Coordinates of C-alpha atoms and ligand atoms in Angstrom, one line a residue:
X1 CA -41.4 -64.7 -63.7
X2 CA -39.5 -67.3 -61.8
X3 CA -36.6 -65.5 -60.2
X4 CA -34.0 -67.7 -58.7
X5 CA -32.3 -65.1 -56.5
X6 CA -32.3 -61.5 -55.2
X7 CA -29.2 -59.5 -55.9
X8 CA -28.4 -57.3 -52.9
X9 CA -26.1 -54.3 -53.1
X10 CA -24.5 -53.1 -49.9
X11 CA -24.3 -49.4 -50.3
X12 CA -22.2 -47.4 -47.8
X13 CA -20.2 -50.2 -46.3
X14 CA -18.4 -50.7 -49.6
X15 CA -16.4 -47.7 -48.6
X16 CA -15.2 -49.1 -45.3
X17 CA -11.8 -50.4 -46.3
X18 CA -10.2 -52.9 -43.9
X19 CA -13.4 -53.2 -41.7
X20 CA -15.3 -54.4 -44.7
X21 CA -15.3 -58.1 -43.8
X22 CA -16.6 -57.3 -40.3
X23 CA -19.4 -55.2 -41.8
X24 CA -20.3 -57.8 -44.4
X25 CA -20.4 -60.5 -41.7
X26 CA -22.8 -58.4 -39.6
X27 CA -24.9 -57.9 -42.7
X28 CA -25.0 -61.6 -43.4
X29 CA -26.2 -62.2 -39.9
X30 CA -28.9 -59.6 -40.1
X31 CA -30.2 -61.0 -43.3
X32 CA -30.0 -64.6 -42.0
X33 CA -31.9 -63.7 -38.9
X34 CA -34.6 -61.7 -40.7
X35 CA -35.2 -64.6 -43.1
X36 CA -35.1 -67.3 -40.6
X37 CA -38.7 -68.2 -41.3
X38 CA -37.6 -69.3 -44.8
X39 CA -35.3 -72.2 -44.3
X40 CA -34.9 -73.0 -48.0
X41 CA -33.2 -69.7 -48.6
X42 CA -29.4 -69.7 -49.0
X43 CA -27.1 -66.7 -48.9
X44 CA -24.1 -66.3 -51.2
X45 CA -21.9 -63.5 -49.9
X46 CA -19.1 -61.8 -51.6
X47 CA -17.1 -58.6 -51.1
X48 CA -19.3 -56.4 -53.2
X49 CA -22.8 -58.0 -53.0
X50 CA -24.9 -60.7 -51.6
X51 CA -27.3 -63.1 -53.4
X52 CA -30.4 -64.3 -51.6
X53 CA -30.9 -67.6 -53.4
X54 CA -34.6 -68.3 -53.3
X55 CA -34.8 -72.1 -53.8
X56 CA -38.5 -71.8 -54.7
X57 CA -39.4 -69.1 -52.1
X58 CA -41.5 -66.2 -53.4
X59 CA -39.4 -63.0 -53.8
X60 CA -42.5 -60.9 -53.1
X61 CA -42.5 -62.1 -49.5
X62 CA -38.8 -61.7 -49.1
X63 CA -38.4 -58.1 -50.5
X64 CA -40.5 -56.3 -47.8
X65 CA -38.3 -58.0 -45.2
X66 CA -35.1 -57.0 -46.9
X67 CA -36.3 -53.4 -47.2
X68 CA -36.2 -53.1 -43.4
X69 CA -32.6 -54.3 -42.9
X70 CA -30.1 -51.6 -42.1
X71 CA -27.0 -51.5 -44.4
X72 CA -28.7 -52.7 -47.6
X73 CA -28.7 -50.1 -50.4
X74 CA -30.8 -51.8 -53.1
X75 CA -31.9 -55.1 -54.5
X76 CA -33.0 -56.6 -57.7
X77 CA -34.9 -59.9 -58.3
X78 CA -32.6 -61.7 -60.8
X79 CA -32.0 -64.8 -62.8
X80 CA -28.6 -66.5 -63.1
X81 CA -27.7 -68.0 -66.5
X82 CA -24.7 -69.5 -68.1
X83 CA -22.4 -67.3 -70.2
X84 CA -24.0 -68.5 -73.3
X85 CA -25.5 -65.9 -75.7
X86 CA -28.5 -68.0 -76.8
X87 CA -29.4 -68.9 -73.2
X88 CA -28.9 -65.3 -72.2
X89 CA -31.2 -64.1 -75.0
X90 CA -34.0 -66.6 -74.1
X91 CA -33.8 -65.5 -70.4
X92 CA -33.7 -61.8 -71.3
X93 CA -36.7 -62.1 -73.5
X94 CA -38.7 -64.0 -70.9
X95 CA -37.8 -61.5 -68.3
X96 CA -38.7 -58.4 -70.3
X97 CA -41.9 -60.0 -71.5
X98 CA -43.0 -60.6 -67.9
X99 CA -42.7 -56.9 -67.2
X100 CA -44.0 -55.6 -70.5
X101 CA -47.3 -53.8 -70.7
X102 CA -48.7 -52.3 -73.9
X103 CA -46.9 -49.1 -74.8
X104 CA -43.9 -49.7 -72.5
X105 CA -40.4 -48.6 -73.5
X106 CA -37.1 -50.3 -72.6
X107 CA -33.4 -50.1 -72.7
X108 CA -30.5 -52.5 -72.1
X109 CA -27.8 -51.7 -69.6
X110 CA -24.9 -54.1 -69.8
X111 CA -22.1 -54.4 -67.3
X112 CA -19.0 -56.5 -67.7
X113 CA -16.9 -57.2 -64.7
X114 CA -15.1 -59.9 -66.7
X115 CA -13.6 -58.4 -69.8
X116 CA -12.9 -61.8 -71.4
X117 CA -16.5 -62.2 -72.4
X118 CA -16.9 -62.4 -76.2
X119 CA -19.1 -59.2 -76.5
X120 CA -18.3 -55.8 -75.0
X121 CA -21.0 -53.7 -73.3
X122 CA -22.0 -51.9 -76.5
X123 CA -22.3 -55.1 -78.4
X124 CA -24.4 -56.6 -75.6
X125 CA -26.7 -53.6 -75.5
X126 CA -27.1 -53.7 -79.3
X127 CA -27.5 -57.4 -79.7
X128 CA -30.0 -57.9 -76.8
X129 CA -31.8 -54.7 -77.7
X130 CA -32.4 -56.0 -81.2
X131 CA -33.5 -59.4 -80.0
X132 CA -36.1 -57.8 -77.8
X133 CA -37.4 -55.4 -80.5
X134 CA -37.7 -58.3 -82.8
X135 CA -39.7 -60.5 -80.4
X136 CA -42.0 -58.1 -78.5
X137 CA -44.2 -56.4 -81.1
X138 CA -44.8 -52.7 -80.2
X139 CA -42.0 -52.3 -77.7
X140 CA -39.8 -49.2 -78.2
X141 CA -36.4 -48.1 -77.0
X142 CA -36.1 -45.1 -74.7
X143 CA -32.6 -44.7 -73.4
X144 CA -33.3 -41.7 -71.1
X145 CA -36.4 -42.8 -69.2
X146 CA -37.4 -46.3 -70.0
X147 CA -40.2 -48.2 -68.3
X148 CA -38.1 -51.3 -68.3
X149 CA -34.4 -51.3 -67.8
X150 CA -32.9 -54.7 -68.6
X151 CA -29.7 -55.1 -66.7
X152 CA -27.3 -57.7 -67.9
X153 CA -24.3 -58.3 -65.7
X154 CA -21.5 -60.5 -67.0
X155 CA -19.3 -61.9 -64.3
X156 CA -16.7 -64.6 -64.3
X157 CA -18.9 -67.3 -62.9
X158 CA -22.2 -66.5 -64.7
X159 CA -24.5 -63.8 -66.1
X160 CA -27.2 -62.1 -64.0
X161 CA -30.3 -60.5 -65.5
X162 CA -32.7 -58.2 -63.8
X163 CA -35.2 -55.5 -64.6
X164 CA -35.9 -53.8 -61.2
X165 CA -34.0 -51.9 -58.7
X166 CA -35.7 -51.6 -55.3
X167 CA -34.2 -49.3 -52.7
X168 CA -33.5 -50.4 -49.2
X169 CA -33.3 -48.4 -45.9
X170 CA -29.6 -47.7 -46.2
X171 CA -27.7 -47.1 -42.9
X172 CA -25.1 -49.4 -41.5
X173 CA -25.4 -53.0 -40.4
X174 CA -27.0 -53.6 -37.0
X175 CA -24.4 -53.5 -34.2
X176 CA -21.5 -52.5 -36.5
X177 CA -21.1 -49.1 -34.7
X178 CA -20.9 -50.4 -31.1
X179 CA -23.4 -50.0 -28.2
X180 CA -25.2 -47.0 -26.7
X181 CA -27.9 -46.5 -24.0
X182 CA -31.2 -45.1 -25.3
X183 CA -33.1 -42.9 -22.8
X184 CA -36.6 -44.2 -23.6
X185 CA -39.7 -42.4 -22.4
X186 CA -43.2 -43.1 -23.6
X187 CA -43.3 -40.1 -25.9
X188 CA -43.0 -39.8 -29.6
X189 CA -39.4 -38.7 -29.8
X190 CA -37.2 -41.2 -28.0
X191 CA -38.3 -44.3 -29.9
X192 CA -37.6 -42.4 -33.2
X193 CA -34.2 -41.4 -31.9
X194 CA -33.5 -45.0 -31.0
X195 CA -34.6 -46.2 -34.4
X196 CA -32.3 -43.7 -36.2
X197 CA -29.4 -44.6 -34.0
X198 CA -29.9 -48.3 -34.7
X199 CA -30.1 -47.4 -38.4
X200 CA -26.6 -46.0 -38.1
X201 CA -25.4 -49.4 -36.8
X202 CA -25.7 -48.8 -33.0
X203 CA -26.8 -51.6 -30.7
X204 CA -29.0 -50.1 -28.1
X205 CA -30.1 -50.9 -24.5
X206 CA -33.1 -48.8 -23.3
X207 CA -33.3 -47.0 -20.0
X208 CA -36.6 -45.9 -18.6
X209 CA -37.3 -43.9 -15.4
X210 CA -40.4 -45.0 -13.7
X211 CA -42.0 -43.4 -10.7
X212 CA -44.7 -45.6 -9.1
X213 CA -47.3 -44.9 -7.8
X214 CA -47.2 -41.6 -9.6
X215 CA -46.8 -43.4 -12.9
X216 CA -48.9 -46.5 -13.5
X217 CA -48.2 -50.0 -14.8
X218 CA -49.8 -48.8 -18.0
X219 CA -47.0 -46.3 -18.5
X220 CA -44.5 -49.1 -18.0
X221 CA -46.4 -51.3 -20.5
X222 CA -46.3 -48.6 -23.0
X223 CA -42.5 -48.4 -22.8
X224 CA -42.3 -52.2 -23.0
X225 CA -44.5 -52.1 -26.2
X226 CA -42.2 -49.4 -27.7
X227 CA -39.2 -51.6 -26.8
X228 CA -40.9 -54.6 -28.5
X229 CA -41.2 -52.5 -31.7
X230 CA -37.5 -51.6 -31.6
X231 CA -36.7 -55.2 -30.8
X232 CA -38.3 -56.2 -34.1
X233 CA -35.3 -54.8 -35.8
X234 CA -32.6 -56.9 -34.1
X235 CA -34.6 -59.7 -32.4
X236 CA -34.2 -58.4 -28.8
X237 CA -33.5 -55.4 -26.7
X238 CA -32.5 -55.0 -23.0
X239 CA -34.6 -52.6 -21.1
X240 CA -33.5 -51.2 -17.8
X241 CA -36.3 -49.9 -15.6
X242 CA -35.0 -47.4 -13.0
X243 CA -37.2 -46.8 -9.9
X244 CA -37.1 -43.0 -9.7
X245 CA -39.8 -42.1 -7.2
X246 CA -37.5 -41.4 -4.2
X247 CA -35.1 -39.4 -6.2
X248 CA -38.0 -37.3 -7.6
X249 CA -39.5 -36.8 -4.2
X250 CA -36.2 -35.6 -2.8
X251 CA -35.7 -33.2 -5.6
X252 CA -39.3 -31.9 -5.0
X253 CA -38.5 -31.3 -1.3
X254 CA -34.9 -30.0 -1.7
X255 CA -34.6 -28.0 -4.9
X256 CA -36.4 -24.7 -5.7
X257 CA -39.3 -25.4 -8.0
X258 CA -38.0 -23.6 -11.1
X259 CA -34.8 -25.7 -11.0
X260 CA -36.3 -29.1 -10.2
X261 CA -36.7 -30.1 -13.8
X262 CA -33.0 -29.3 -14.6
X263 CA -31.9 -31.2 -11.5
X264 CA -34.1 -34.2 -12.4
X265 CA -32.6 -34.3 -15.9
X266 CA -29.1 -34.1 -14.5
X267 CA -29.8 -37.1 -12.2
X268 CA -31.4 -39.1 -15.0
X269 CA -28.3 -38.5 -17.1
X270 CA -26.0 -39.5 -14.2
X271 CA -27.8 -42.7 -13.6
X272 CA -28.0 -43.6 -17.3
X273 CA -24.2 -42.9 -17.5
X274 CA -23.5 -45.3 -14.6
X275 CA -25.7 -48.0 -16.3
X276 CA -23.8 -47.3 -19.5
X277 CA -20.5 -47.9 -17.9
X278 CA -21.7 -51.2 -16.3
X279 CA -23.1 -52.4 -19.7
X280 CA -19.9 -51.3 -21.5
X281 CA -21.6 -48.9 -23.9
X282 CA -19.9 -45.8 -25.2
X283 CA -22.7 -43.2 -25.7
X284 CA -26.2 -42.1 -24.6
X285 CA -29.0 -41.4 -27.0
X286 CA -31.9 -39.1 -26.3
X287 CA -34.9 -37.9 -28.2
X288 CA -34.2 -34.2 -27.6
X289 CA -35.0 -31.7 -30.3
X290 CA -33.6 -28.2 -30.0
X291 CA -36.1 -25.7 -28.5
X292 CA -39.0 -28.2 -28.3
X293 CA -39.5 -27.7 -24.5
X294 CA -37.9 -25.9 -21.6
X295 CA -35.4 -28.8 -21.0
X296 CA -34.2 -28.6 -24.6
X297 CA -33.1 -25.1 -24.9
X298 CA -29.4 -24.7 -25.6
X299 CA -28.9 -23.2 -22.1
X300 CA -30.7 -26.2 -20.5
X301 CA -28.7 -28.7 -22.5
X302 CA -25.5 -26.9 -21.5
X303 CA -26.4 -27.1 -17.8
X304 CA -27.7 -30.7 -17.9
X305 CA -24.8 -32.0 -19.9
X306 CA -22.3 -30.8 -17.3
X307 CA -22.7 -34.1 -15.4
X308 CA -21.0 -36.2 -18.0
X309 CA -18.5 -36.1 -20.8
X310 CA -19.9 -39.3 -22.4
X311 CA -21.0 -38.5 -26.0
X312 CA -24.7 -37.8 -26.1
X313 CA -26.2 -38.6 -29.5
X314 CA -29.3 -36.6 -30.3
X315 CA -30.6 -37.8 -33.7
X316 CA -33.6 -35.5 -33.6
X317 CA -31.8 -32.3 -32.5
X318 CA -32.6 -30.4 -35.7
X319 CA -35.9 -32.0 -36.6
X320 CA -39.3 -30.4 -36.4
X321 CA -42.1 -32.3 -34.6
X322 CA -43.9 -33.0 -37.9
X323 CA -40.8 -34.7 -39.3
X324 CA -40.4 -36.7 -36.1
X325 CA -44.1 -37.8 -36.2
X326 CA -43.7 -38.8 -39.8
X327 CA -40.9 -41.2 -38.9
X328 CA -42.9 -42.5 -35.9
X329 CA -45.7 -43.4 -38.2
X330 CA -43.3 -45.1 -40.6
X331 CA -41.7 -47.2 -37.9
X332 CA -45.1 -48.0 -36.3
X333 CA -44.3 -46.5 -32.9
X334 CA -46.8 -43.6 -33.3
X335 CA -49.9 -45.4 -32.2
X336 CA -48.2 -46.7 -29.1
X337 CA -46.7 -43.3 -28.2
X338 CA -50.1 -41.6 -28.6
X339 CA -51.7 -43.6 -25.8
X340 CA -52.4 -41.3 -22.8
X341 CA -50.2 -41.9 -19.8
X342 CA -48.5 -40.1 -16.9
X343 CA -44.8 -39.5 -17.6
X344 CA -42.5 -39.5 -14.6
X345 CA -41.2 -36.1 -15.9
X346 CA -44.6 -34.5 -16.0
X347 CA -45.7 -35.4 -12.5
X348 CA -43.4 -33.1 -10.6
X349 CA -42.9 -30.7 -13.5
X350 CA -43.1 -27.1 -12.2
X351 CA -45.5 -24.7 -13.8
X352 CA -42.7 -22.5 -15.1
X353 CA -39.4 -24.4 -15.4
X354 CA -36.3 -22.4 -16.0
X355 CA -35.6 -22.2 -19.7
X356 CA -32.2 -20.7 -19.1
X357 CA -30.8 -22.6 -16.1
X358 CA -27.3 -21.8 -15.1
X359 CA -24.5 -24.3 -14.1
X360 CA -23.4 -22.3 -11.0
X361 CA -27.0 -22.1 -9.7
X362 CA -27.8 -25.7 -10.2
X363 CA -24.6 -26.8 -8.5
X364 CA -25.3 -24.5 -5.6
X365 CA -28.9 -25.9 -5.2
X366 CA -27.7 -29.5 -5.4
X367 CA -25.0 -28.8 -2.7
X368 CA -27.4 -28.6 0.2
X369 CA -28.4 -32.3 0.2
X370 CA -26.6 -35.5 -0.4
X371 CA -28.5 -37.1 -3.3
X372 CA -25.8 -39.7 -4.0
X373 CA -27.2 -42.5 -1.8
X374 CA -30.6 -42.2 -3.5
X375 CA -29.0 -42.3 -6.9
X376 CA -27.0 -45.4 -6.0
X377 CA -30.1 -47.0 -4.6
X378 CA -32.0 -46.4 -7.8
X379 CA -29.2 -48.0 -9.8
X380 CA -29.1 -51.0 -7.4
X381 CA -32.8 -51.5 -7.7
X382 CA -32.9 -51.2 -11.5
X383 CA -34.8 -54.0 -13.1
X384 CA -33.2 -55.2 -16.3
X385 CA -35.3 -57.3 -18.7
X386 CA -34.8 -58.7 -22.2
X387 CA -37.5 -57.9 -24.5
X388 CA -38.4 -59.8 -27.6
X389 CA -40.8 -58.7 -30.3
X390 CA -43.5 -61.1 -29.4
X391 CA -43.1 -61.6 -25.7
X392 CA -46.7 -61.4 -24.4
X393 CA -46.5 -60.5 -20.7
X394 CA -44.0 -59.1 -18.3
X395 CA -43.8 -62.5 -16.6
X396 CA -42.5 -64.0 -19.8
X397 CA -39.4 -61.8 -19.8
X398 CA -36.3 -63.3 -18.4
X399 CA -34.6 -61.3 -15.7
X400 CA -31.1 -60.4 -16.5
X401 CA -29.7 -59.9 -13.1
Ligands
ATP1 P1 -40.1 -37.9 -25.8 O1 -41.2 -37.7 -26.8 O2 -39.0 -38.8 -26.2 O3 -40.7 -38.2 -24.4 P2 -40.2 -35.2 -25.1 O4 -40.4 -34.2 -26.2 O5 -41.4 -35.5 -24.3 O6 -39.5 -36.5 -25.6 P3 -38.7 -34.6 -22.7 O7 -39.8 -35.2 -21.9 O8 -38.2 -33.3 -22.4 O9 -39.1 -34.5 -24.2 O10 -37.6 -35.7 -22.8 C1 -36.4 -35.5 -23.5 C2 -35.6 -36.8 -23.6 O11 -35.3 -37.2 -22.3 C3 -36.5 -37.9 -24.2 O12 -36.5 -37.9 -25.6 C4 -35.9 -39.1 -23.6 O13 -34.7 -39.4 -24.4 C5 -35.4 -38.6 -22.2 N1 -36.5 -39.0 -21.2 C6 -37.5 -38.2 -20.8 N2 -38.3 -38.9 -19.9 C7 -37.7 -40.1 -19.8 C8 -38.0 -41.2 -19.0 N3 -39.1 -41.3 -18.2 N4 -37.2 -42.3 -19.0 C9 -36.1 -42.3 -19.8 N5 -35.8 -41.2 -20.6 C10 -36.6 -40.2 -20.6
MG2 MG1 -41.4 -37.0 -22.9

């Protein structure tokens, strides 16, 4: 079947009232970017849908790309015909025939957004149903659960015919919810958290704490590879690499062992929050999941969270590890996260970190030493790089500052 376009339905953004144009514009940009390798394609955008006009491109190559774009609810490969009953019938028959396999059932679903059309929806259903029954021997009607659902949509400018509805990812258009900082480790969880936040329309900048020589270049490479994966979604991502060795050593020397993990987390959060302010973002995203490890008990989160009142978004907070791993596989970060490496958090991790750290105690322990200059130095020395999906080596990344 030669489809001339793909009909794209927006989904949730249709409920966004006055912001709608802004949302649609972001969506148009996402689709345009994602399809930039197909220069013949044109987009027709209206308030309630978008048409990807194929101009000879193969819809089978386009659909997998559309499926990954946030903010798209569903799409249907379609043909556009004049509002002429004979022409519509020929096209409908050709379309259904191209899907028909022996024993298949069908139904017709007509929709009229323009009521001036000569037939109403019932009449369209009956007339086109009869036409198909007459010309495809053996085909039967099944209204409840048909194999082929011929959708005929009559609009003012033309009629659109389609037989398939393919579901997209949903979510909100990239960047339509503002910007947040993603605390990105090399583990399974934080890339998944970043992906889910992006799906909800957040633009993200990643922050990674790095402790050379205790953590190797390979650990850094892993985080860069994870960032590349996330960058595939929007074309690029900024990654801030924070040198954290001196802060960690000072914690190791100054803080009782069972509170060192709590203090380290508090400092990571403080530094991330300062970077957030510099980058004009409004939230911080982490890969925390309730109860997963000592730093993610409710008591730990309460004590760590004391250092900021910036919203912290934890997309995985109620998920089990198996659910998280499933998403990691779907978004292709699993095989990167599984590579062995030394995490800056595991190097100095005490054998028995406090699972119920208290705010008074941690403030008391932190009060004996002025960590502030070290935190400021870490911020100063942070390396910020722009990562694109196919950048090959570190040297190819352009330095931001
Ligand atoms: P992950 O799989 O994301 O590493 P985790 O289960 O290993 O998570 P933790 O190591 O306790 O859990 O980390 C909790 C969260 O803290 C991470 O999801 C991430 O958002 C943040 N985090 C941990 N280590 C780092 C790091 N080195 N740099 C930046 N953020 C980090
Ligand atoms: Mg981790």
